[in-house]
Coordinates of C-alpha atoms in Angstrom, one line a residue:
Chain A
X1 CA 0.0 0.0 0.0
X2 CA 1.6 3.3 -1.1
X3 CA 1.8 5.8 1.6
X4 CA 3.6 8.7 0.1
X5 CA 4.0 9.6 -3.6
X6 CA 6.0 12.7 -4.4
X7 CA 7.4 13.2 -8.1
X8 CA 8.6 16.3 -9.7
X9 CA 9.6 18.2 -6.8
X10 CA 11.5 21.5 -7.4
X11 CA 13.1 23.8 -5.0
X12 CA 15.0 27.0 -4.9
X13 CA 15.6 29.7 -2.7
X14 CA 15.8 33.0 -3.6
X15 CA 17.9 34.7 -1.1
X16 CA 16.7 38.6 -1.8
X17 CA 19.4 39.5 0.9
X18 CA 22.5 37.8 -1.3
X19 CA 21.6 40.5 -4.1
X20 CA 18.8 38.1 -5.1
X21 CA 20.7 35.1 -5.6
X22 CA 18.6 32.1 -6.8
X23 CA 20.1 28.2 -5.1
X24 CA 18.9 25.3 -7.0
X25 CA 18.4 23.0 -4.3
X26 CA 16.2 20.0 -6.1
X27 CA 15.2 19.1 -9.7
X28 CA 12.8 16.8 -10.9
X29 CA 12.8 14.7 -7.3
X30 CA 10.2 11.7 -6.5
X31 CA 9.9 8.9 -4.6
X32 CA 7.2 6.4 -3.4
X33 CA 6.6 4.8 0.3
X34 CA 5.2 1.7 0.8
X35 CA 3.4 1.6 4.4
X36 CA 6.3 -1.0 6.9
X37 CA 8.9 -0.2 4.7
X38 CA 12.2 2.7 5.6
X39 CA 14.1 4.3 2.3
X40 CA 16.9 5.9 3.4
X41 CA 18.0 9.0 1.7
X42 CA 21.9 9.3 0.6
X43 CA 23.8 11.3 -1.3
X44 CA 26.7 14.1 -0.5
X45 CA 26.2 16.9 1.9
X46 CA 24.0 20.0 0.1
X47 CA 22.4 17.8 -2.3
X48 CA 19.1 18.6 -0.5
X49 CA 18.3 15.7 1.5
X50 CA 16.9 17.8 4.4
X51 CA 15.3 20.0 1.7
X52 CA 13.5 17.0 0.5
X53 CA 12.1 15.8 4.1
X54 CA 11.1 19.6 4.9
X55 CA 9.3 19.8 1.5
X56 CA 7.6 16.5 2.0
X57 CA 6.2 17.8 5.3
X58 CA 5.2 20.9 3.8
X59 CA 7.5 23.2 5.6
X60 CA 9.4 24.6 2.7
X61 CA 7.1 25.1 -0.5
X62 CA 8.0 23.3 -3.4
X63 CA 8.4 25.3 -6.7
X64 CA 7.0 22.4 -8.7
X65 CA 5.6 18.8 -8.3
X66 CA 3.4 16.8 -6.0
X67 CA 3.1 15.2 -3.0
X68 CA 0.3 12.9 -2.3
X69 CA -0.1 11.3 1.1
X70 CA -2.8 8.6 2.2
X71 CA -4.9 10.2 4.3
X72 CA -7.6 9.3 6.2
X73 CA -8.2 6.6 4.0
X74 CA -7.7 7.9 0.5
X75 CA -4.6 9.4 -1.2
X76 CA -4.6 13.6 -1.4
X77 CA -2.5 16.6 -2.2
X78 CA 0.2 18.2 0.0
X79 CA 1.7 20.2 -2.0
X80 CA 0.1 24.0 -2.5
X81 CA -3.1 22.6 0.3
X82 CA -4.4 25.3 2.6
X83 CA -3.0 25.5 5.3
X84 CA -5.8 24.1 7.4
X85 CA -5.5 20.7 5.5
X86 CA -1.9 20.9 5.9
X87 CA -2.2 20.9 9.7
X88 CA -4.7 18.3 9.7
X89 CA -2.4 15.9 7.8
X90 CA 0.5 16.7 9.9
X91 CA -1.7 16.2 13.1
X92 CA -2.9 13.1 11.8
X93 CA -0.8 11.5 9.1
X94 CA 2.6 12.5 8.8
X95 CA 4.9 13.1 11.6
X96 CA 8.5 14.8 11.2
X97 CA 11.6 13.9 13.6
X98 CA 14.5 16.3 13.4
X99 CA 17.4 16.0 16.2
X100 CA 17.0 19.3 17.0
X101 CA 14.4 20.4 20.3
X102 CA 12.7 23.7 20.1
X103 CA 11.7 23.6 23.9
X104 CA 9.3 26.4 25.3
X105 CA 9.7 27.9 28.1
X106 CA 7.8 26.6 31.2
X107 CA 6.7 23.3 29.5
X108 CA 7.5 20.3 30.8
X109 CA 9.2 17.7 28.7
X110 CA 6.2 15.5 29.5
X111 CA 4.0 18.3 28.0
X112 CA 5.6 18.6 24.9
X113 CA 5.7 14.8 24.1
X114 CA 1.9 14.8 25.0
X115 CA 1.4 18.1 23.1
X116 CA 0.6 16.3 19.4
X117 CA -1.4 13.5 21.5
X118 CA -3.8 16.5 23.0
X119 CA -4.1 18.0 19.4
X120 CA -5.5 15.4 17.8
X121 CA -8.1 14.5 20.8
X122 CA -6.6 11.7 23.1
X123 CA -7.8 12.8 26.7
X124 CA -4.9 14.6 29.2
X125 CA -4.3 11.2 31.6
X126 CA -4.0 8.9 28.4
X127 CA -1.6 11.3 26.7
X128 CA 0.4 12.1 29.4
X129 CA 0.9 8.2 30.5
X130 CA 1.7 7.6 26.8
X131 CA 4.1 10.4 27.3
X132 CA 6.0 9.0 30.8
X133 CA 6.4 5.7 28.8
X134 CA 7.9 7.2 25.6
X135 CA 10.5 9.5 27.7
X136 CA 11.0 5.9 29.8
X137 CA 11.5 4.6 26.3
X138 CA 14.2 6.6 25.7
X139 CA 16.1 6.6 28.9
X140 CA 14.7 10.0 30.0
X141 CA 14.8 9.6 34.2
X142 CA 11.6 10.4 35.8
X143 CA 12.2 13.4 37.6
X144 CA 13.2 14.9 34.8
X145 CA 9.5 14.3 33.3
X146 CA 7.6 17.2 35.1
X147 CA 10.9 19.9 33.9
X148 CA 11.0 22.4 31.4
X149 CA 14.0 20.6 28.9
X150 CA 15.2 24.5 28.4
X151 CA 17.8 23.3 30.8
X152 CA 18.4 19.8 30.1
X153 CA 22.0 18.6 28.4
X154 CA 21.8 18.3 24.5
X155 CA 21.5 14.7 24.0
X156 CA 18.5 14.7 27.0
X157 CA 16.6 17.5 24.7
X158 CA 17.2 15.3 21.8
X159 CA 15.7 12.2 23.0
X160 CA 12.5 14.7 24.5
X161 CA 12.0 15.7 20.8
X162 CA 12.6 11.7 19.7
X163 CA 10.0 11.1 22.3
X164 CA 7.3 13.4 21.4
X165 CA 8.2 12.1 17.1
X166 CA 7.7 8.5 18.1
X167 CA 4.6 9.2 20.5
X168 CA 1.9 10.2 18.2
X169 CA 2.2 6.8 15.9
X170 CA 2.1 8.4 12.7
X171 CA 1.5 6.2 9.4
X172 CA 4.1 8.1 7.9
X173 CA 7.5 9.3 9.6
X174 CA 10.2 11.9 8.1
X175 CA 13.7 11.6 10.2
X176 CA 16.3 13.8 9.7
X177 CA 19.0 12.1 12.0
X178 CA 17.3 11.0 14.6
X179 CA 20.5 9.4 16.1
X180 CA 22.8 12.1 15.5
X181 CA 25.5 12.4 18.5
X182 CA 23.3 9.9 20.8
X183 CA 25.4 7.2 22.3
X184 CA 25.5 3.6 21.5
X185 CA 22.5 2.8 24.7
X186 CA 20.3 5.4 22.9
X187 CA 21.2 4.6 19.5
X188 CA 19.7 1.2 20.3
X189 CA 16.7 2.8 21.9
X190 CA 15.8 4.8 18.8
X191 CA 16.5 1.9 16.3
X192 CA 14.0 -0.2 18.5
X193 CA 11.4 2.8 18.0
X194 CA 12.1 2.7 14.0
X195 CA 11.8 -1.0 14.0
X196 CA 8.4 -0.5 16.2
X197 CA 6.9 1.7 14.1
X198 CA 7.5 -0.4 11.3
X199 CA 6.2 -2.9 12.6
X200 CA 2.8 -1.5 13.1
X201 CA 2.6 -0.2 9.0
X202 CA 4.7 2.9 9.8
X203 CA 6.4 4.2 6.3
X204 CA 9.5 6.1 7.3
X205 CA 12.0 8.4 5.0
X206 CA 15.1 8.9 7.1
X207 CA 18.4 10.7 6.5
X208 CA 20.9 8.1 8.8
X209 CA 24.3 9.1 8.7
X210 CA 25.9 6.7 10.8
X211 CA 25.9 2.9 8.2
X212 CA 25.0 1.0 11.2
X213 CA 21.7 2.7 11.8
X214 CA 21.5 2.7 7.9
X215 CA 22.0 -1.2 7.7
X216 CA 20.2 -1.9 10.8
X217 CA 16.0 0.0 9.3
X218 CA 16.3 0.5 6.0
X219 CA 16.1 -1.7 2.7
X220 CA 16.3 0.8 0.0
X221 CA 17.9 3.8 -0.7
X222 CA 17.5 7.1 -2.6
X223 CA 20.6 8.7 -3.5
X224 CA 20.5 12.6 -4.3
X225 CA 23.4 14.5 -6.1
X226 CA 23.6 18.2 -5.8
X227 CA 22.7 20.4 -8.7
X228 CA 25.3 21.1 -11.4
X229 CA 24.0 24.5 -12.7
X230 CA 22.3 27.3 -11.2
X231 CA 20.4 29.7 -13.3
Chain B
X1 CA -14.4 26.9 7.6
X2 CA -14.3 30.9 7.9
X3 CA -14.9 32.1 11.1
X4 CA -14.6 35.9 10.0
X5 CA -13.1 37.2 6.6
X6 CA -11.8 40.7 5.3
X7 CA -12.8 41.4 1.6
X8 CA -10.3 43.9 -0.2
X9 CA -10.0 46.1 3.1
X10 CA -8.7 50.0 2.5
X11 CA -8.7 52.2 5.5
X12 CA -6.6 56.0 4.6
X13 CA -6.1 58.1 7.4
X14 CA -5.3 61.4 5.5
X15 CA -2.7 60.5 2.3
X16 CA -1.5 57.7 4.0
X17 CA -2.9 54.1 3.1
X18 CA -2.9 52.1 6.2
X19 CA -4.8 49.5 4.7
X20 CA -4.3 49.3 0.7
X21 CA -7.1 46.4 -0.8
X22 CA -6.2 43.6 2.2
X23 CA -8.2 40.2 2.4
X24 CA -8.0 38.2 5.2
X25 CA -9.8 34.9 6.2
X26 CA -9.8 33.2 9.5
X27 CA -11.3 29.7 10.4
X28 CA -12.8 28.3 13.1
X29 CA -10.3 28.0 16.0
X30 CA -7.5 28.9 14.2
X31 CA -4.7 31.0 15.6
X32 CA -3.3 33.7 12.9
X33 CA -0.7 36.0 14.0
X34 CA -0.4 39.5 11.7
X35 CA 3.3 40.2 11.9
X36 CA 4.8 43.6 10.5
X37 CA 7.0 46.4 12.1
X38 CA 5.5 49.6 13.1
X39 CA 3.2 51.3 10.8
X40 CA 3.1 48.2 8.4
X41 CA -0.9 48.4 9.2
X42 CA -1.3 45.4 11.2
X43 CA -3.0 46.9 14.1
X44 CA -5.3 48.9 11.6
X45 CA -6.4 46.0 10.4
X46 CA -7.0 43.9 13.5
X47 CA -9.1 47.5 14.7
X48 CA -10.5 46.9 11.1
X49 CA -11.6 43.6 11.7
X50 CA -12.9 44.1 15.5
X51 CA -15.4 46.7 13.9
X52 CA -13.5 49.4 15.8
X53 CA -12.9 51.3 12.7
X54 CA -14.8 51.5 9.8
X55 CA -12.9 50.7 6.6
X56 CA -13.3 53.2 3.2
X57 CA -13.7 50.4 1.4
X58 CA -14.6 46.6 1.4
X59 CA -15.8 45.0 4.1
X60 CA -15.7 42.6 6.8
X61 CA -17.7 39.6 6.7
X62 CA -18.6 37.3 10.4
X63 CA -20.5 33.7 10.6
X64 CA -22.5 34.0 13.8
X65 CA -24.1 30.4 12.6
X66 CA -26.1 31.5 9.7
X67 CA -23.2 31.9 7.3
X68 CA -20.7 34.6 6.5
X69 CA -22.6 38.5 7.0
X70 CA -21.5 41.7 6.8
X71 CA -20.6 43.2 10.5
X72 CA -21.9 46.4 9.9
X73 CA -25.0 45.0 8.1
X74 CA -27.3 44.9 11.7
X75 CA -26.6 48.7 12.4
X76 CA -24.4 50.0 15.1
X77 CA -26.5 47.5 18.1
X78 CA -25.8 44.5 16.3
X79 CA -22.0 44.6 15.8
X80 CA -22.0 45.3 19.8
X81 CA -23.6 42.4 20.5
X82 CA -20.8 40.6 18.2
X83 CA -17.8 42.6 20.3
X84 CA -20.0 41.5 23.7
X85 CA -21.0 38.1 23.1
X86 CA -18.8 36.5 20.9
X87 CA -15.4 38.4 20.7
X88 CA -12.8 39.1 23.4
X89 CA -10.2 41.7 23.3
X90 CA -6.8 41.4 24.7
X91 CA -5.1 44.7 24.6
X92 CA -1.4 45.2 25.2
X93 CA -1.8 48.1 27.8
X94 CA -3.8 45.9 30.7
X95 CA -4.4 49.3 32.8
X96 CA -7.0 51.0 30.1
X97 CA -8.7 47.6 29.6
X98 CA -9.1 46.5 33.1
X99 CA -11.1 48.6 35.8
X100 CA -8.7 49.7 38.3
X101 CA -11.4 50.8 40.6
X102 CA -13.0 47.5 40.9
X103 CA -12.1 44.2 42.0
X104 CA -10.3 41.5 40.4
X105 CA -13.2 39.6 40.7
X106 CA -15.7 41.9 39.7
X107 CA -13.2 42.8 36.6
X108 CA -13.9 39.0 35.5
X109 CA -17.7 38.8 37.0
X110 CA -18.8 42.5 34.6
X111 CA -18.2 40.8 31.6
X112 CA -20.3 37.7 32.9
X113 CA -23.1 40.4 33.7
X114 CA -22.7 41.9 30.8
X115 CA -22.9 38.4 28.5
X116 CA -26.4 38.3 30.8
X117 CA -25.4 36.1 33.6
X118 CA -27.6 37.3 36.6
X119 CA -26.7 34.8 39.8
X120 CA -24.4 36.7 42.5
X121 CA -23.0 33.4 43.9
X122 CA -22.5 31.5 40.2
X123 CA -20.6 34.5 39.1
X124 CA -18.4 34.6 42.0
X125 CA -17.4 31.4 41.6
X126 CA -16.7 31.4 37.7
X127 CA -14.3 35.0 39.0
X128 CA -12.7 32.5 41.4
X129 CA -11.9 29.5 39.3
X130 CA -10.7 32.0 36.2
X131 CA -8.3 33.4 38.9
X132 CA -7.0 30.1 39.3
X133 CA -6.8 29.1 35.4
X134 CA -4.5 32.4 35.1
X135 CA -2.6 31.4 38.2
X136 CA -3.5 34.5 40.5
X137 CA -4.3 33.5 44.0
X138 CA -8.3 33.7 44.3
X139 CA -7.6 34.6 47.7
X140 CA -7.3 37.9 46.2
X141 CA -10.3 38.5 44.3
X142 CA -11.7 40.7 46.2
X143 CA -8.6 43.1 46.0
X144 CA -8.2 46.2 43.6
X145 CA -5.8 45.5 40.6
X146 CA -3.4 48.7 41.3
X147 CA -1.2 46.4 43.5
X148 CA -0.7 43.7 40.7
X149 CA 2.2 43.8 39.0
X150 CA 2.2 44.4 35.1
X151 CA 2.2 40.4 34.2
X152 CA -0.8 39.7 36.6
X153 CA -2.6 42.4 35.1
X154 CA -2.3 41.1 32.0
X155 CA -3.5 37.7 33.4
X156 CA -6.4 39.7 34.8
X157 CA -7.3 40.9 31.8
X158 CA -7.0 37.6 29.7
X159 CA -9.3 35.9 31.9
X160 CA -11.8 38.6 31.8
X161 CA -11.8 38.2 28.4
X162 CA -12.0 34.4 28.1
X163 CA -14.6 34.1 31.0
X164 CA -17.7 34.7 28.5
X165 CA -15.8 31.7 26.3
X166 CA -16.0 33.7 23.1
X167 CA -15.4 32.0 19.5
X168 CA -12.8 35.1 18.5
X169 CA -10.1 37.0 20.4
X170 CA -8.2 40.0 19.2
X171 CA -4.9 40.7 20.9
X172 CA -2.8 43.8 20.3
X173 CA 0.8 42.9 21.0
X174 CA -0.7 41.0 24.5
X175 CA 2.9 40.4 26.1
X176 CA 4.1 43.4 24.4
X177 CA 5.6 45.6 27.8
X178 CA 6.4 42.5 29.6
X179 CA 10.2 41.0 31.2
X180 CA 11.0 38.3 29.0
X181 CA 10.4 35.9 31.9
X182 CA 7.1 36.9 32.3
X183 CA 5.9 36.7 29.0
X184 CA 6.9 33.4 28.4
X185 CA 4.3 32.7 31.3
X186 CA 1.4 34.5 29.8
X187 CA 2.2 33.0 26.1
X188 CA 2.1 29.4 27.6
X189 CA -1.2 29.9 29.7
X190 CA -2.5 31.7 26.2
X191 CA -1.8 28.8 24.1
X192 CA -3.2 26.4 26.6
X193 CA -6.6 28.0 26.9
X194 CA -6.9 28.6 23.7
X195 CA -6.4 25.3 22.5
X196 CA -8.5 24.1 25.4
X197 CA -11.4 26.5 24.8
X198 CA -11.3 26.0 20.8
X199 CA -11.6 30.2 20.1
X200 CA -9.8 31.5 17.2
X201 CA -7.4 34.2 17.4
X202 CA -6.2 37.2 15.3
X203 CA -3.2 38.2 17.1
X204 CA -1.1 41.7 16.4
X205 CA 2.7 41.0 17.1
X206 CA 6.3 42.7 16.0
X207 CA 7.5 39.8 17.4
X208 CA 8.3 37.2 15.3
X209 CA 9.3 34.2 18.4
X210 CA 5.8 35.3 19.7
X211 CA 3.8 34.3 16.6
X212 CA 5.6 31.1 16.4
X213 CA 4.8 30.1 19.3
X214 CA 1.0 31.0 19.1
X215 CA 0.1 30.8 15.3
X216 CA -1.2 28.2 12.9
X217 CA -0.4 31.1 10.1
X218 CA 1.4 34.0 9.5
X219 CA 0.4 37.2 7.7
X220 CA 3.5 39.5 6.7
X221 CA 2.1 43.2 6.6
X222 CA 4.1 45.7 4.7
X223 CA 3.0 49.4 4.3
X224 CA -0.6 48.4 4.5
X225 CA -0.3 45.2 2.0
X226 CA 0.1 41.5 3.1
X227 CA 3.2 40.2 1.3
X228 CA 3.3 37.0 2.5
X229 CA 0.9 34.5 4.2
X230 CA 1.5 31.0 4.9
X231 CA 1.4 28.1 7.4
X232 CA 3.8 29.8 10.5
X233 CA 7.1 27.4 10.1
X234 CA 6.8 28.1 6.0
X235 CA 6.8 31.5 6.4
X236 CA 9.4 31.7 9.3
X237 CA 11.8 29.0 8.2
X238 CA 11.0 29.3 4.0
X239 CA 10.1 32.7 4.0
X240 CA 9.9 33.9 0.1
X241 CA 9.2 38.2 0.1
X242 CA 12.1 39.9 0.4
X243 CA 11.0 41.8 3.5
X244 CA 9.8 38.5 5.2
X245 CA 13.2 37.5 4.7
X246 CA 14.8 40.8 6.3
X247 CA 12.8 40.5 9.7
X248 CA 13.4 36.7 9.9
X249 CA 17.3 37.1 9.5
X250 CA 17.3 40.4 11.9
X251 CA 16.2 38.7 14.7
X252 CA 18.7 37.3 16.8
X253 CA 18.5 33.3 17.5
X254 CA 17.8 32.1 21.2

């Protein structure tokens, strides 16, 4: 069953502060997602793997192309959506992983794992114990639950933000290193999660740096190249 | 669906355009956040909007469950019924919102009397628990606001406002003369009651962390025009008019 279909995807940025300075980041890219199976996206720094995952999630516009996602059911249109239907399919469908924590102030790291959970409808006491055992999951200690992660170490605000991308379930998952700079105890913890989600039908697009992580979820690979030119 | 929408909007005060031809939906429960520097015309068009000012042209258009109508259709009664019952204003100076000569509670329990609710004991107790939701001690709701510091004010007046559950707030720059510290408070009890209570939100900000951390969408005014609309992390982390661009890279990065 195809989860995601995206073909013809085109992106530049025009930087109006660079004197208006058009980068071609992507030409012409596509893939397809099966639901249970992980593509791994390779290729050399700057040939817009990142670019691709943000696209896919609708947080960069793509110039050109489309991006169809099942859906509640049915397959539909990502790409140029209003943004209402984007936030649906984002609450519902596609969840994005990045390594990187934007932690608000005053919210507890349980919070902010449960946050997606609340969105979508799941009442507070099941969201939040869904939330304890994903930051158990991932080695989080318990009285660091009911804390704002503003303070917390790198690698702990990491594995909050791993937390709340592996709590909601989604059908389809976008990584961008998820184990970047974890140890080898939580590198194992978040290939579990991968092979979890999996498991249950998840489709997931990663960008794994590190082989072993590579070799250990997916079984296929897209390779990107930069862009030659740029007009 | 749209909650309230602005049709090719022009407001002039003198020569100047505040407001050149803007259109602006809103949906149920959605949180949009007009971002712009001074005199970009974003708090002309939340005034606009809110029926404060009348516009020279266009219109604004409200569903109040029988589809989208003009605000200004039922004559000057109606559209206070709309600011009364339905919308809630958050304004950034707390002081000319709030009554200083009256209660905390009966700050919160006027706007219950005025949305018709009649029983002296019911009304106390809804000031009470909204006292608690905005984390100010009820023990002190029968005290007058002038010993509250700016931030509790500003809590005072945000539950005031929410207290009659409306389906639309407007805030004007709501953490806007706040300590850092403090706003982060009152943004994180906003987005929880909000999202709790389901109202949408047309929110006036220069502050582009603030609308991040609020919005669903992002509206980039520039000398009265919207340049740039879009989900809030597109527009923030993708952002495509030049001038979105210049107040996303002049901000300095937490």
């Amino acid at each position: 069953m195809i989860a995601l279909e995206a073909s013809g995807i085109a992106k530049s940025f025009v930087l109006h502060l660079q004197r208006g300075v058009r980068l071609g980041v992507l030409r012409d890219a596509g893939l397809t997602l099966r639901a249970g199976e992980c593509v791994a996206l390779t290729g050399p720094s700057g040939a817009g793997k990142s670019t691709l995952l943000r696209a896919l999630y609708g947080n960069y516009r793509a110039d050109a192309g489309s991006i169809r996602v099942r859906h509640r059911g049915a397959m539909v249109e990502l790409a140029g959506a209003p943004a209402a239907h984007v936030i649906e399919i984002r609450r519902e469908t596609i969840g994005h992983v990045s390594q990187f924590l934007r932690a608000m102030p005053r919210v507890p790291a349980r919070d902010i794992v449960a946050a997606p959970l609340l969105e979508r409808g799941m009442d507070e006491a099941a969201a939040r114990a869904r939330a304890e055992a994903m930051l158990d999951a991932l080695g989080i200690p318990k009285a660091l639950h009911t804390l704002p992660p503003v303070t917390f170490s790198g690698g702990e605000q990491q594995r909050v933000n791993l937390a709340r991308g592996f709590a909601g379930d989604w059908p389809i998952l976008l990584l961008d290193e998820p184990t970047a700079s974890l140890d080898a105890a939580n590198r194992d913890r978040v290939i579990a999660l991968m092979r979890a989600a999996r498991s249950r039908g998840a489709a997931l697009l990663g960008i794994f740096h590190d082989p072993l992580v590579r070799d250990a979820i997916a079984d296929a690979e897209l390779r990107l190249e930069p862009l030659k030119e740029q007009a | 669906m749209t909650l309230m929408a602005a049709e090719r909007v022009t407001r002039r005060f003198g020569a100047v355009a505040a407001l050149e031809d803007v259109s602006l939906a809103i949906g149920r429960r959605e949180i949009v956040a007009i971002v712009g520097e001074s005199g970009s015309g974003k708090s002309t068009l939340l005034n606009v909007m809110s029926g404060r000012l009348a516009p020279d042209a266009g219109r604004v258009m409200y569903d109040s469950g029988a589809g989208l109508a003009p605000i200004a259709a039922g004559g000057e009664a109606a559209l206070l019924d709309l600011q009364r019952r339905r919308w809630g204003f958050v304004a950034q100076e707390p002081r000319l919102a709030l009554r200083m000569n009256v209660s905390a509670g009966g700050n919160i329990g006027e706007r219950l009397m005025v949305a018709g609710a009649r029983n002296y004991g019911a009304i106390r107790a809804a000031a009470a628990r909204w006292l608690e939701t905005v984390e100010i001690d009820p023990a002190r709701i029968d005290e007058l606001p002038r010993g509250f510091s700016g931030g509790m004010l500003q809590r005072l007046q945000i539950a005031a406002t929410l207290v009659t559950e409306p389906e639309l707030v407007f805030m004007d720059e709501p953490t806007g003369g706040l300590d850092v510290s403090v706003q982060a408070r009152i943004l994180d009890l906003v987005r929880g009651l909000v999202r709790r209570l389901g109202v949408a939100v047309l929110l006036v900000t220069h502050d582009i962390g603030v609308a991040r951390l609020l919005a669903d969408r992002i509206v980039v005014m520039r000398q009265g025009r919207i340049v740039e609309t879009g989900l809030a992390d597109q527009v923030l982390d993708d952002p495509q008019h030049e001038y979105t661009q210049l107040l996303v890279a002049s901000v300095l990065p937490a």
